[in-house]
Amino acid sequence: MARPASEEKRTAILDAATELVATRGTGASTAKIARKAGVAEGTVFTYFATKEELLGALLLEIEGALAGALLNEPLPGDGGREDMQHFWNRLIDWGSANPRQWRTLKRLKISSQVPDHVRVQGERLFDEATALIARALARQAGEGVSFRYAGLIMNAIAEATFDAIADEPRQSEILKQRGFAIFWSGIAALAETGQ
C-alpha cells in the first residue's frame, strides 16, 4: 500500500531541486536531490513519476511565485512608463530576494528535460504581464517593436541589476532605478532604429 503524500516532503524535494539546479544545472541526479531533501531516492518518485515531471513541477512552482509577485497589486494604470516601471520594480525585487529561484528558472527554461506542454502552461501564467508589457512597449517604441527582442533586453538588464544589487545591497533602490532607465531608454532607441 502506498504511503500518503506529505506536503512537507514534496516541498523539501522541490527546495532541494531548486538549490541543485541553480548550482549544478538540470543534470543534477534525483539521488542528489533526494539526499539534499533528506529523503530516500524512491520517495522522489512517490511525488514525481519522472525527473522530467519533477523539473516541470519546479518550473511551474517558480513561475507561479514570480507571476504572483508581478501581478499582486494594481498598476498605476497609465499604460506606459509608469506601469512598466512598476512591473520592473516588482521583477527586480523578486529576483533580488530569490536569486536561487531566478537562476533555477533560467536553467529550466532552456532545458530539454522540461516538457513543452509544461512550458506553455507556465507561459500562460504571464498572459496578463505579457499584455501589460506589450502595451507599454508599443506606447514607447511603436507597434513595430519586436516583443521578443525587448524581452531579451529586459532580462539581460535585469540580470545585470540583480548582480549589481548582490554586490551593493545598500544601493538596491538606486540600481533598480538605473536599470529601468537604461531599459526604457533602450526601448525608445528601438523606435528610432525600426527594430
PDB file of N, CA, C and O in Angstrom, residues 62-105:
ATOM      1  N   ILE A  62       8.005  27.872  -9.517  1.00  0.00           N
ATOM      2  CA  ILE A  62       8.773  29.122  -9.513  1.00  0.00           C
ATOM      3  C   ILE A  62       8.076  30.166 -10.372  1.00  0.00           C
ATOM      4  O   ILE A  62       7.960  31.335  -9.976  1.00  0.00           O
ATOM      5  N   GLU A  63       7.595  29.768 -11.546  1.00  0.00           N
ATOM      6  CA  GLU A  63       6.897  30.739 -12.398  1.00  0.00           C
ATOM      7  C   GLU A  63       5.624  31.236 -11.726  1.00  0.00           C
ATOM      8  O   GLU A  63       5.267  32.407 -11.863  1.00  0.00           O
ATOM      9  N   GLY A  64       4.940  30.374 -10.990  1.00  0.00           N
ATOM     10  CA  GLY A  64       3.746  30.798 -10.265  1.00  0.00           C
ATOM     11  C   GLY A  64       4.074  31.850  -9.216  1.00  0.00           C
ATOM     12  O   GLY A  64       3.354  32.836  -9.056  1.00  0.00           O
ATOM     13  N   ALA A  65       5.186  31.636  -8.492  1.00  0.00           N
ATOM     14  CA  ALA A  65       5.611  32.604  -7.479  1.00  0.00           C
ATOM     15  C   ALA A  65       5.992  33.934  -8.132  1.00  0.00           C
ATOM     16  O   ALA A  65       5.615  35.006  -7.642  1.00  0.00           O
ATOM     17  N   LEU A  66       6.708  33.867  -9.248  1.00  0.00           N
ATOM     18  CA  LEU A  66       7.106  35.087  -9.943  1.00  0.00           C
ATOM     19  C   LEU A  66       5.884  35.810 -10.500  1.00  0.00           C
ATOM     20  O   LEU A  66       5.740  37.028 -10.322  1.00  0.00           O
ATOM     21  N   ALA A  67       4.986  35.093 -11.163  1.00  0.00           N
ATOM     22  CA  ALA A  67       3.779  35.718 -11.721  1.00  0.00           C
ATOM     23  C   ALA A  67       2.964  36.370 -10.609  1.00  0.00           C
ATOM     24  O   ALA A  67       2.459  37.484 -10.778  1.00  0.00           O
ATOM     25  N   GLY A  68       2.863  35.693  -9.467  1.00  0.00           N
ATOM     26  CA  GLY A  68       2.137  36.272  -8.343  1.00  0.00           C
ATOM     27  C   GLY A  68       2.774  37.556  -7.857  1.00  0.00           C
ATOM     28  O   GLY A  68       2.082  38.533  -7.554  1.00  0.00           O
ATOM     29  N   ALA A  69       4.096  37.577  -7.796  1.00  0.00           N
ATOM     30  CA  ALA A  69       4.805  38.780  -7.354  1.00  0.00           C
ATOM     31  C   ALA A  69       4.646  39.923  -8.353  1.00  0.00           C
ATOM     32  O   ALA A  69       4.533  41.092  -7.958  1.00  0.00           O
ATOM     33  N   LEU A  70       4.612  39.609  -9.626  1.00  0.00           N
ATOM     34  CA  LEU A  70       4.497  40.645 -10.651  1.00  0.00           C
ATOM     35  C   LEU A  70       3.102  41.248 -10.713  1.00  0.00           C
ATOM     36  O   LEU A  70       2.931  42.401 -11.084  1.00  0.00           O
ATOM     37  N   LEU A  71       2.110  40.452 -10.363  1.00  0.00           N
ATOM     38  CA  LEU A  71       0.725  40.869 -10.572  1.00  0.00           C
ATOM     39  C   LEU A  71      -0.066  40.995  -9.282  1.00  0.00           C
ATOM     40  O   LEU A  71      -1.295  41.001  -9.312  1.00  0.00           O
ATOM     41  N   ASN A  72       0.616  41.121  -8.145  1.00  0.00           N
ATOM     42  CA  ASN A  72      -0.091  41.065  -6.870  1.00  0.00           C
ATOM     43  C   ASN A  72      -0.712  42.375  -6.419  1.00  0.00           C
ATOM     44  O   ASN A  72      -1.379  42.421  -5.405  1.00  0.00           O
ATOM     45  N   GLU A  73      -0.498  43.443  -7.138  1.00  0.00           N
ATOM     46  CA  GLU A  73      -1.125  44.710  -6.764  1.00  0.00           C
ATOM     47  C   GLU A  73      -1.437  45.503  -8.027  1.00  0.00           C
ATOM     48  O   GLU A  73      -0.836  45.274  -9.072  1.00  0.00           O
ATOM     49  N   PRO A  74      -2.379  46.416  -7.953  1.00  0.00           N
ATOM     50  CA  PRO A  74      -2.770  47.168  -9.145  1.00  0.00           C
ATOM     51  C   PRO A  74      -1.618  48.020  -9.680  1.00  0.00           C
ATOM     52  O   PRO A  74      -0.785  48.516  -8.930  1.00  0.00           O
ATOM     53  N   LEU A  75      -1.621  48.195 -10.976  1.00  0.00           N
ATOM     54  CA  LEU A  75      -0.636  49.050 -11.628  1.00  0.00           C
ATOM     55  C   LEU A  75      -1.118  50.501 -11.586  1.00  0.00           C
ATOM     56  O   LEU A  75      -2.313  50.747 -11.410  1.00  0.00           O
ATOM     57  N   PRO A  76      -0.203  51.452 -11.780  1.00  0.00           N
ATOM     58  CA  PRO A  76      -0.638  52.849 -11.806  1.00  0.00           C
ATOM     59  C   PRO A  76      -1.712  53.118 -12.865  1.00  0.00           C
ATOM     60  O   PRO A  76      -2.576  53.952 -12.672  1.00  0.00           O
ATOM     61  N   GLY A  77      -1.645  52.402 -13.995  1.00  0.00           N
ATOM     62  CA  GLY A  77      -2.710  52.499 -14.985  1.00  0.00           C
ATOM     63  C   GLY A  77      -2.486  53.470 -16.125  1.00  0.00           C
ATOM     64  O   GLY A  77      -3.423  53.792 -16.847  1.00  0.00           O
ATOM     65  N   ASP A  78      -1.249  53.919 -16.340  1.00  0.00           N
ATOM     66  CA  ASP A  78      -1.023  54.840 -17.454  1.00  0.00           C
ATOM     67  C   ASP A  78      -0.826  54.118 -18.788  1.00  0.00           C
ATOM     68  O   ASP A  78      -0.800  54.740 -19.831  1.00  0.00           O
ATOM     69  N   GLY A  79      -0.672  52.789 -18.738  1.00  0.00           N
ATOM     70  CA  GLY A  79      -0.487  52.022 -19.970  1.00  0.00           C
ATOM     71  C   GLY A  79       0.877  52.213 -20.601  1.00  0.00           C
ATOM     72  O   GLY A  79       1.116  51.763 -21.718  1.00  0.00           O
ATOM     73  N   GLY A  80       1.782  52.869 -19.910  1.00  0.00           N
ATOM     74  CA  GLY A  80       3.103  53.150 -20.469  1.00  0.00           C
ATOM     75  C   GLY A  80       4.200  53.056 -19.434  1.00  0.00           C
ATOM     76  O   GLY A  80       4.356  52.037 -18.755  1.00  0.00           O
ATOM     77  N   ARG A  81       4.949  54.143 -19.308  1.00  0.00           N
ATOM     78  CA  ARG A  81       6.155  54.160 -18.477  1.00  0.00           C
ATOM     79  C   ARG A  81       5.883  53.799 -17.012  1.00  0.00           C
ATOM     80  O   ARG A  81       6.606  52.997 -16.431  1.00  0.00           O
ATOM     81  N   GLU A  82       4.871  54.402 -16.419  1.00  0.00           N
ATOM     82  CA  GLU A  82       4.605  54.137 -15.001  1.00  0.00           C
ATOM     83  C   GLU A  82       4.257  52.672 -14.766  1.00  0.00           C
ATOM     84  O   GLU A  82       4.742  52.055 -13.812  1.00  0.00           O
ATOM     85  N   ASP A  83       3.406  52.120 -15.622  1.00  0.00           N
ATOM     86  CA  ASP A  83       3.062  50.699 -15.489  1.00  0.00           C
ATOM     87  C   ASP A  83       4.298  49.830 -15.662  1.00  0.00           C
ATOM     88  O   ASP A  83       4.519  48.877 -14.912  1.00  0.00           O
ATOM     89  N   MET A  84       5.106  50.158 -16.663  1.00  0.00           N
ATOM     90  CA  MET A  84       6.292  49.355 -16.939  1.00  0.00           C
ATOM     91  C   MET A  84       7.294  49.451 -15.791  1.00  0.00           C
ATOM     92  O   MET A  84       7.895  48.445 -15.406  1.00  0.00           O
ATOM     93  N   GLN A  85       7.455  50.645 -15.226  1.00  0.00           N
ATOM     94  CA  GLN A  85       8.390  50.788 -14.113  1.00  0.00           C
ATOM     95  C   GLN A  85       7.888  50.028 -12.886  1.00  0.00           C
ATOM     96  O   GLN A  85       8.673  49.389 -12.172  1.00  0.00           O
ATOM     97  N   HIS A  86       6.598  50.056 -12.649  1.00  0.00           N
ATOM     98  CA  HIS A  86       6.026  49.314 -11.529  1.00  0.00           C
ATOM     99  C   HIS A  86       6.291  47.814 -11.712  1.00  0.00           C
ATOM    100  O   HIS A  86       6.690  47.125 -10.780  1.00  0.00           O
ATOM    101  N   PHE A  87       6.081  47.337 -12.936  1.00  0.00           N
ATOM    102  CA  PHE A  87       6.337  45.937 -13.274  1.00  0.00           C
ATOM    103  C   PHE A  87       7.825  45.621 -13.069  1.00  0.00           C
ATOM    104  O   PHE A  87       8.181  44.619 -12.462  1.00  0.00           O
ATOM    105  N   TRP A  88       8.694  46.474 -13.590  1.00  0.00           N
ATOM    106  CA  TRP A  88      10.148  46.310 -13.445  1.00  0.00           C
ATOM    107  C   TRP A  88      10.549  46.232 -11.972  1.00  0.00           C
ATOM    108  O   TRP A  88      11.325  45.362 -11.576  1.00  0.00           O
ATOM    109  N   ASN A  89      10.018  47.140 -11.162  1.00  0.00           N
ATOM    110  CA  ASN A  89      10.367  47.155  -9.737  1.00  0.00           C
ATOM    111  C   ASN A  89      10.001  45.833  -9.071  1.00  0.00           C
ATOM    112  O   ASN A  89      10.773  45.305  -8.273  1.00  0.00           O
ATOM    113  N   ARG A  90       8.839  45.299  -9.406  1.00  0.00           N
ATOM    114  CA  ARG A  90       8.426  44.018  -8.825  1.00  0.00           C
ATOM    115  C   ARG A  90       9.351  42.896  -9.282  1.00  0.00           C
ATOM    116  O   ARG A  90       9.707  42.020  -8.500  1.00  0.00           O
ATOM    117  N   LEU A  91       9.715  42.909 -10.569  1.00  0.00           N
ATOM    118  CA  LEU A  91      10.623  41.892 -11.105  1.00  0.00           C
ATOM    119  C   LEU A  91      11.959  41.932 -10.375  1.00  0.00           C
ATOM    120  O   LEU A  91      12.468  40.899  -9.929  1.00  0.00           O
ATOM    121  N   ILE A  92      12.527  43.116 -10.245  1.00  0.00           N
ATOM    122  CA  ILE A  92      13.831  43.255  -9.585  1.00  0.00           C
ATOM    123  C   ILE A  92      13.737  42.904  -8.109  1.00  0.00           C
ATOM    124  O   ILE A  92      14.613  42.216  -7.572  1.00  0.00           O
ATOM    125  N   ASP A  93      12.676  43.328  -7.455  1.00  0.00           N
ATOM    126  CA  ASP A  93      12.512  42.988  -6.036  1.00  0.00           C
ATOM    127  C   ASP A  93      12.433  41.474  -5.852  1.00  0.00           C
ATOM    128  O   ASP A  93      13.067  40.915  -4.954  1.00  0.00           O
ATOM    129  N   TRP A  94      11.652  40.795  -6.707  1.00  0.00           N
ATOM    130  CA  TRP A  94      11.519  39.343  -6.585  1.00  0.00           C
ATOM    131  C   TRP A  94      12.843  38.642  -6.886  1.00  0.00           C
ATOM    132  O   TRP A  94      13.279  37.769  -6.136  1.00  0.00           O
ATOM    133  N   GLY A  95      13.496  39.022  -7.984  1.00  0.00           N
ATOM    134  CA  GLY A  95      14.758  38.385  -8.360  1.00  0.00           C
ATOM    135  C   GLY A  95      15.863  38.618  -7.341  1.00  0.00           C
ATOM    136  O   GLY A  95      16.656  37.717  -7.062  1.00  0.00           O
ATOM    137  N   SER A  96      15.889  39.807  -6.756  1.00  0.00           N
ATOM    138  CA  SER A  96      16.906  40.114  -5.743  1.00  0.00           C
ATOM    139  C   SER A  96      16.659  39.323  -4.457  1.00  0.00           C
ATOM    140  O   SER A  96      17.598  38.900  -3.796  1.00  0.00           O
ATOM    141  N   ALA A  97      15.387  39.129  -4.132  1.00  0.00           N
ATOM    142  CA  ALA A  97      15.039  38.381  -2.923  1.00  0.00           C
ATOM    143  C   ALA A  97      15.137  36.870  -3.133  1.00  0.00           C
ATOM    144  O   ALA A  97      15.257  36.119  -2.167  1.00  0.00           O
ATOM    145  N   ASN A  98      15.106  36.424  -4.387  1.00  0.00           N
ATOM    146  CA  ASN A  98      15.089  34.992  -4.709  1.00  0.00           C
ATOM    147  C   ASN A  98      16.112  34.636  -5.786  1.00  0.00           C
ATOM    148  O   ASN A  98      15.750  34.116  -6.851  1.00  0.00           O
ATOM    149  N   PRO A  99      17.394  34.913  -5.551  1.00  0.00           N
ATOM    150  CA  PRO A  99      18.392  34.688  -6.606  1.00  0.00           C
ATOM    151  C   PRO A  99      18.507  33.221  -7.027  1.00  0.00           C
ATOM    152  O   PRO A  99      18.732  32.929  -8.197  1.00  0.00           O
ATOM    153  N   ARG A 100      18.336  32.308  -6.099  1.00  0.00           N
ATOM    154  CA  ARG A 100      18.435  30.885  -6.426  1.00  0.00           C
ATOM    155  C   ARG A 100      17.279  30.476  -7.350  1.00  0.00           C
ATOM    156  O   ARG A 100      17.469  29.754  -8.318  1.00  0.00           O
ATOM    157  N   GLN A 101      16.085  30.953  -7.039  1.00  0.00           N
ATOM    158  CA  GLN A 101      14.932  30.632  -7.885  1.00  0.00           C
ATOM    159  C   GLN A 101      15.086  31.240  -9.278  1.00  0.00           C
ATOM    160  O   GLN A 101      14.742  30.605 -10.276  1.00  0.00           O
ATOM    161  N   TRP A 102      15.608  32.462  -9.345  1.00  0.00           N
ATOM    162  CA  TRP A 102      15.818  33.115 -10.644  1.00  0.00           C
ATOM    163  C   TRP A 102      16.798  32.299 -11.487  1.00  0.00           C
ATOM    164  O   TRP A 102      16.554  32.030 -12.657  1.00  0.00           O
ATOM    165  N   ARG A 103      17.907  31.895 -10.881  1.00  0.00           N
ATOM    166  CA  ARG A 103      18.913  31.111 -11.598  1.00  0.00           C
ATOM    167  C   ARG A 103      18.332  29.760 -12.042  1.00  0.00           C
ATOM    168  O   ARG A 103      18.545  29.302 -13.158  1.00  0.00           O
ATOM    169  N   THR A 104      17.571  29.141 -11.151  1.00  0.00           N
ATOM    170  CA  THR A 104      16.931  27.859 -11.477  1.00  0.00           C
ATOM    171  C   THR A 104      15.953  28.031 -12.628  1.00  0.00           C
ATOM    172  O   THR A 104      15.932  27.221 -13.557  1.00  0.00           O
ATOM    173  N   LEU A 105      15.156  29.069 -12.573  1.00  0.00           N
ATOM    174  CA  LEU A 105      14.179  29.327 -13.631  1.00  0.00           C
ATOM    175  C   LEU A 105      14.864  29.498 -14.979  1.00  0.00           C
ATOM    176  O   LEU A 105      14.421  28.933 -15.984  1.00  0.00           O
TER     177      LEU A 105
END
